[in-house]
């Protein structure tokens, strides 16, 4: 019944025996103990479980672990390099793009692919781009700012102000 | 710009300090309940009722017990042996943990399956066979009191109907008299529908009972860990779980919004099972379970009336409520306030006559009522007053902004006693509304609207000028199960001048780790960066009542300042000793005491603290720590002026929120960045019930939208770009002049949106629409009026 799979997670190769029905999100959380990836729903709606599978953002609650066989996964724990925050991580912190932090890992990974495909998105493109990720705390405005900030940083543009626009 | 007394390095009040907690959250290193993994941990899944009202004929667990990995199936009969099949609610009602004979709502817990893995527990759940005898449920609260309605709570001795309680406040005769004589009377029937907080993290726990030491550690998603510890002790003391043997840990919480205040059956079952099997038991609910069974919010049917003069002077209001509480009254209110703070519904306006009454009824739905940034029913109160105020403006043909400016309580009249007895602490409502009108360019918008109306286009402008009441509360009136609603802070400064501080509240994302440090930094001059803030562990944190109803800043925030001031008094004594001067000769600036007229003679707070361990004055206790339990003298009354502009497509009913300006006044601001973030999030949780969210039940009691597929939480696309701003009217009784703010936007926004939409439709004789106002509802209303 168990299937053997080999997956590379945040650069480390793992060979695992898994049930075919095991959801990828549970493999990541329960088997590999990478608990930054979260579960917020049971209908593929919220995006808190978003990771990168071979560079593409996917909702890991909607993929079986066996389907990841031979593939490469990035979770939030693999985003910072050598202790250095990624531009998106920095952007979320600098722009107050998170409160409770539960949607944050999924948001950051979704935005990673968004910026990879579209390095200079408009606000509307960002909003549609993260429409698969629900946040209950921030009202999204500062998440948009965080992604704009990261985009500017990655492009080498002048960084936008992180002061709150609180007239 | 906000003036700061401290330097950026100290980072006291008013600095937009970046959050300390972010560094773990952005790297996946938060520690939420489902991240907890303990040796030998078992997993629990719950069998739930498919019926809203049914007799349980038989629960067959045989097949479930055969499922590999399943170790136990627990039913109500099992808990009955320990008298744990029912539990008390905060409103002194009773709630089933697991039923022994009858289920009262769809998705109610019926049995629990315990297994060695999450998947095995789910397999076991599917294998439990329950035989039911369905009965006709009571779903419509208006029919709940019909003579023929089944008496739902036949378990309560002598209960002959579905009426829970009647509440009233105000002067009925005087109000009726004013209404009888008034030139103008307006009236609308409103439903503030049932909704759900839907925090992205659902509820859950890991109950870890250690038989050897007779000690329970309970990791759980709770906003009020200390109160929960006491409740567990009160409920389970008879089996030896006394309070010193219980440690509740509320770790990082993925949003609360009031949904994590109540005690849910899942927690109790997990504790009972862990107690019986002596192993840790994890229970994490699904989203569907969360939406369908956990505490709902709102569900008030309100008849709102306003009496006034033809030229716009408000004379009186009258509110009659029918409250649907589900099958038990488990609403999370202070014990003396069954309708919460609804009695603040007289609003921001100066008049002296009101009468309010409420009847609460049982129905075959889940319990709850108080949740979702409601500040104990203030959402309902503000919706009622702000909608009926607009209705009055429409009736007499007066601009709703002018009407409000005419009736506002004036800033010089604070503290102001409301007709229901609240003492509003402070406010400057004119300033707030004028700022909002200026920001949105109100008069130009009205001119544009007039032009558009000539062309038959639908544009609406909605205002909400609200007064909140948060920070429960003074011990005279406020308690939860008898425990007075104080809160606490405990500050301990280490020899090298760094500090740890713990609080009786519990953040669920509101940034307490950062902002409490800022309050202490302001008072002591120790950099906020050097102050570690902790909450949520009942073994270590001082007793507090938790975080909900925007009470953290008013209560524990105050306690932080008072505790820090105790330390500053001690610091002054030590500085006088070290500098060999009298205390009166010393002056304080954030971070040091210096000798008056000789500023070069000074001692920094770090030097003083070090001395408290190394060279403390004779007769003085060594060390540098203080605790304060703060009993607030009054609540705080933050306010806001919100203006919403909508454009509506006549053919489809589609509503576009063009602009939304929110001016909030929460007194002195601790961290503008965080306040703004709270406002953004709260406004999105304002547009959600106003336009998208509602829990819908059919006549059989089936929930029709109990998942995220059709319970419409706004995404980034639906959420408008919020324009936010502030005025500052400090609370005179609060140690740092700060008021709560977390819930203001959710309280204030829905009526602004509803008022805007009704304003757009008003030329066609539409005077009210219930939220959520969907495109279909708009289209239907226009269709009924023959417009489309």
GROMACS .gro file of N, CA, C and O in nm, chain A residues 94-141:
model
  192
   94UNK      N    1   0.850   4.495   0.673
   94UNK     CA    2   0.865   4.640   0.668
   94UNK      C    3   0.732   4.711   0.646
   94UNK      O    4   0.713   4.825   0.688
   95UNK      N    5   0.641   4.644   0.577
   95UNK     CA    6   0.513   4.708   0.542
   95UNK      C    7   0.396   4.659   0.625
   95UNK      O    8   0.282   4.684   0.591
   96UNK      N    9   0.425   4.585   0.732
   96UNK     CA   10   0.319   4.533   0.818
   96UNK      C   11   0.217   4.453   0.736
   96UNK      O   12   0.096   4.472   0.747
   97UNK      N   13   0.271   4.363   0.654
   97UNK     CA   14   0.185   4.281   0.568
   97UNK      C   15   0.136   4.154   0.634
   97UNK      O   16   0.090   4.063   0.567
   98UNK      N   17   0.150   4.148   0.767
   98UNK     CA   18   0.099   4.031   0.840
   98UNK      C   19   0.059   4.073   0.980
   98UNK      O   20   0.116   4.166   1.037
   99UNK      N   21  -0.042   4.003   1.032
   99UNK     CA   22  -0.080   4.022   1.172
   99UNK      C   23  -0.063   3.889   1.245
   99UNK      O   24   0.036   3.866   1.312
  100UNK      N   25  -0.163   3.799   1.229
  100UNK     CA   26  -0.153   3.672   1.301
  100UNK      C   27  -0.049   3.580   1.240
  100UNK      O   28  -0.003   3.487   1.304
  101UNK      N   29  -0.015   3.604   1.115
  101UNK     CA   30   0.092   3.529   1.050
  101UNK      C   31   0.051   3.396   0.990
  101UNK      O   32   0.134   3.324   0.937
  102UNK      N   33  -0.079   3.366   0.996
  102UNK     CA   34  -0.121   3.233   0.953
  102UNK      C   35  -0.125   3.219   0.800
  102UNK      O   36  -0.092   3.115   0.746
  103UNK      N   37  -0.165   3.324   0.731
  103UNK     CA   38  -0.168   3.319   0.584
  103UNK      C   39  -0.032   3.352   0.524
  103UNK      O   40  -0.010   3.331   0.405
  104UNK      N   41   0.058   3.408   0.606
  104UNK     CA   42   0.181   3.469   0.556
  104UNK      C   43   0.269   3.374   0.474
  104UNK      O   44   0.312   3.410   0.363
  105UNK      N   45   0.296   3.253   0.523
  105UNK     CA   46   0.381   3.165   0.443
  105UNK      C   47   0.324   3.140   0.302
  105UNK      O   48   0.397   3.150   0.202
  106UNK      N   49   0.196   3.112   0.296
  106UNK     CA   50   0.132   3.089   0.166
  106UNK      C   51   0.135   3.214   0.079
  106UNK      O   52   0.160   3.208  -0.041
  107UNK      N   53   0.107   3.328   0.141
  107UNK     CA   54   0.110   3.455   0.067
  107UNK      C   55   0.247   3.479   0.006
  107UNK      O   56   0.260   3.519  -0.110
  108UNK      N   57   0.350   3.457   0.087
  108UNK     CA   58   0.486   3.486   0.040
  108UNK      C   59   0.523   3.393  -0.075
  108UNK      O   60   0.581   3.435  -0.176
  109UNK      N   61   0.485   3.266  -0.065
  109UNK     CA   62   0.521   3.175  -0.173
  109UNK      C   63   0.440   3.203  -0.299
  109UNK      O   64   0.493   3.195  -0.410
  110UNK      N   65   0.315   3.238  -0.282
  110UNK     CA   66   0.235   3.276  -0.399
  110UNK      C   67   0.297   3.400  -0.466
  110UNK      O   68   0.313   3.406  -0.588
  111UNK      N   69   0.334   3.497  -0.383
  111UNK     CA   70   0.390   3.622  -0.438
  111UNK      C   71   0.526   3.597  -0.502
  111UNK      O   72   0.566   3.669  -0.594
  112UNK      N   73   0.596   3.493  -0.456
  112UNK     CA   74   0.725   3.461  -0.515
  112UNK      C   75   0.708   3.427  -0.663
  112UNK      O   76   0.780   3.477  -0.750
  113UNK      N   77   0.608   3.343  -0.689
  113UNK     CA   78   0.585   3.308  -0.830
  113UNK      C   79   0.530   3.428  -0.908
  113UNK      O   80   0.567   3.451  -1.023
  114UNK      N   81   0.443   3.502  -0.843
  114UNK     CA   82   0.385   3.619  -0.909
  114UNK      C   83   0.495   3.713  -0.958
  114UNK      O   84   0.495   3.757  -1.073
  115UNK      N   85   0.592   3.743  -0.871
  115UNK     CA   86   0.699   3.836  -0.910
  115UNK      C   87   0.796   3.772  -1.008
  115UNK      O   88   0.856   3.842  -1.090
  116UNK      N   89   0.810   3.640  -1.002
  116UNK     CA   90   0.898   3.574  -1.099
  116UNK      C   91   0.841   3.587  -1.240
  116UNK      O   92   0.915   3.604  -1.336
  117UNK      N   93   0.708   3.581  -1.249
  117UNK     CA   94   0.644   3.591  -1.381
  117UNK      C   95   0.620   3.734  -1.425
  117UNK      O   96   0.607   3.763  -1.543
  118UNK      N   97   0.607   3.821  -1.327
  118UNK     CA   98   0.570   3.960  -1.357
  118UNK      C   99   0.644   4.050  -1.259
  118UNK      O  100   0.592   4.083  -1.153
  119UNK      N  101   0.766   4.088  -1.294
  119UNK     CA  102   0.852   4.158  -1.198
  119UNK      C  103   0.801   4.296  -1.156
  119UNK      O  104   0.842   4.348  -1.053
  120UNK      N  105   0.714   4.355  -1.234
  120UNK     CA  106   0.666   4.490  -1.202
  120UNK      C  107   0.514   4.497  -1.216
  120UNK      O  108   0.461   4.565  -1.302
  121UNK      N  109   0.444   4.425  -1.129
  121UNK     CA  110   0.298   4.417  -1.145
  121UNK      C  111   0.228   4.545  -1.100
  121UNK      O  112   0.276   4.615  -1.011
  122UNK      N  113   0.113   4.572  -1.161
  122UNK     CA  114   0.029   4.682  -1.114
  122UNK      C  115  -0.043   4.635  -0.987
  122UNK      O  116  -0.045   4.516  -0.957
  123UNK      N  117  -0.105   4.731  -0.918
  123UNK     CA  118  -0.180   4.693  -0.797
  123UNK      C  119  -0.290   4.593  -0.832
  123UNK      O  120  -0.312   4.495  -0.761
  124UNK      N  121  -0.357   4.618  -0.944
  124UNK     CA  122  -0.465   4.528  -0.983
  124UNK      C  123  -0.411   4.388  -1.013
  124UNK      O  124  -0.472   4.287  -0.975
  125UNK      N  125  -0.296   4.382  -1.078
  125UNK     CA  126  -0.236   4.251  -1.107
  125UNK      C  127  -0.196   4.179  -0.978
  125UNK      O  128  -0.208   4.057  -0.968
  126UNK      N  129  -0.149   4.256  -0.882
  126UNK     CA  130  -0.115   4.193  -0.753
  126UNK      C  131  -0.241   4.139  -0.686
  126UNK      O  132  -0.246   4.025  -0.641
  127UNK      N  133  -0.345   4.222  -0.683
  127UNK     CA  134  -0.468   4.179  -0.614
  127UNK      C  135  -0.526   4.054  -0.680
  127UNK      O  136  -0.565   3.959  -0.612
  128UNK      N  137  -0.533   4.054  -0.812
  128UNK     CA  138  -0.582   3.932  -0.879
  128UNK      C  139  -0.484   3.818  -0.860
  128UNK      O  140  -0.521   3.702  -0.848
  129UNK      N  141  -0.357   3.853  -0.856
  129UNK     CA  142  -0.253   3.751  -0.845
  129UNK      C  143  -0.255   3.676  -0.713
  129UNK      O  144  -0.212   3.561  -0.707
  130UNK      N  145  -0.305   3.741  -0.608
  130UNK     CA  146  -0.312   3.673  -0.477
  130UNK      C  147  -0.456   3.639  -0.439
  130UNK      O  148  -0.485   3.610  -0.322
  131UNK      N  149  -0.545   3.639  -0.539
  131UNK     CA  150  -0.687   3.615  -0.508
  131UNK      C  151  -0.712   3.471  -0.461
  131UNK      O  152  -0.818   3.441  -0.409
  132UNK      N  153  -0.615   3.385  -0.476
  132UNK     CA  154  -0.629   3.249  -0.425
  132UNK      C  155  -0.581   3.235  -0.282
  132UNK      O  156  -0.575   3.124  -0.230
  133UNK      N  157  -0.545   3.346  -0.221
  133UNK     CA  158  -0.494   3.343  -0.084
  133UNK      C  159  -0.577   3.434   0.004
  133UNK      O  160  -0.580   3.555  -0.016
  134UNK      N  161  -0.645   3.372   0.100
  134UNK     CA  162  -0.729   3.451   0.190
  134UNK      C  163  -0.648   3.497   0.311
  134UNK      O  164  -0.565   3.424   0.364
  135UNK      N  165  -0.675   3.621   0.350
  135UNK     CA  166  -0.618   3.676   0.473
  135UNK      C  167  -0.733   3.734   0.551
  135UNK      O  168  -0.818   3.802   0.494
  136UNK      N  169  -0.738   3.707   0.679
  136UNK     CA  170  -0.851   3.756   0.759
  136UNK      C  171  -0.810   3.878   0.842
  136UNK      O  172  -0.895   3.940   0.904
  137UNK      N  173  -0.682   3.909   0.849
  137UNK     CA  174  -0.635   4.015   0.940
  137UNK      C  175  -0.603   4.148   0.872
  137UNK      O  176  -0.635   4.253   0.925
  138UNK      N  177  -0.535   4.143   0.760
  138UNK     CA  178  -0.470   4.267   0.711
  138UNK      C  179  -0.557   4.354   0.622
  138UNK      O  180  -0.524   4.470   0.599
  139UNK      N  181  -0.663   4.297   0.564
  139UNK     CA  182  -0.738   4.374   0.465
  139UNK      C  183  -0.661   4.393   0.336
  139UNK      O  184  -0.700   4.473   0.251
  140UNK      N  185  -0.551   4.322   0.322
  140UNK     CA  186  -0.474   4.310   0.197
  140UNK      C  187  -0.393   4.435   0.157
  140UNK      O  188  -0.297   4.423   0.082
  141UNK      N  189  -0.433   4.554   0.200
  141UNK     CA  190  -0.363   4.675   0.152
  141UNK      C  191  -0.213   4.664   0.174
  141UNK      O  192  -0.134   4.695   0.084
   0.00000   0.00000   0.00000
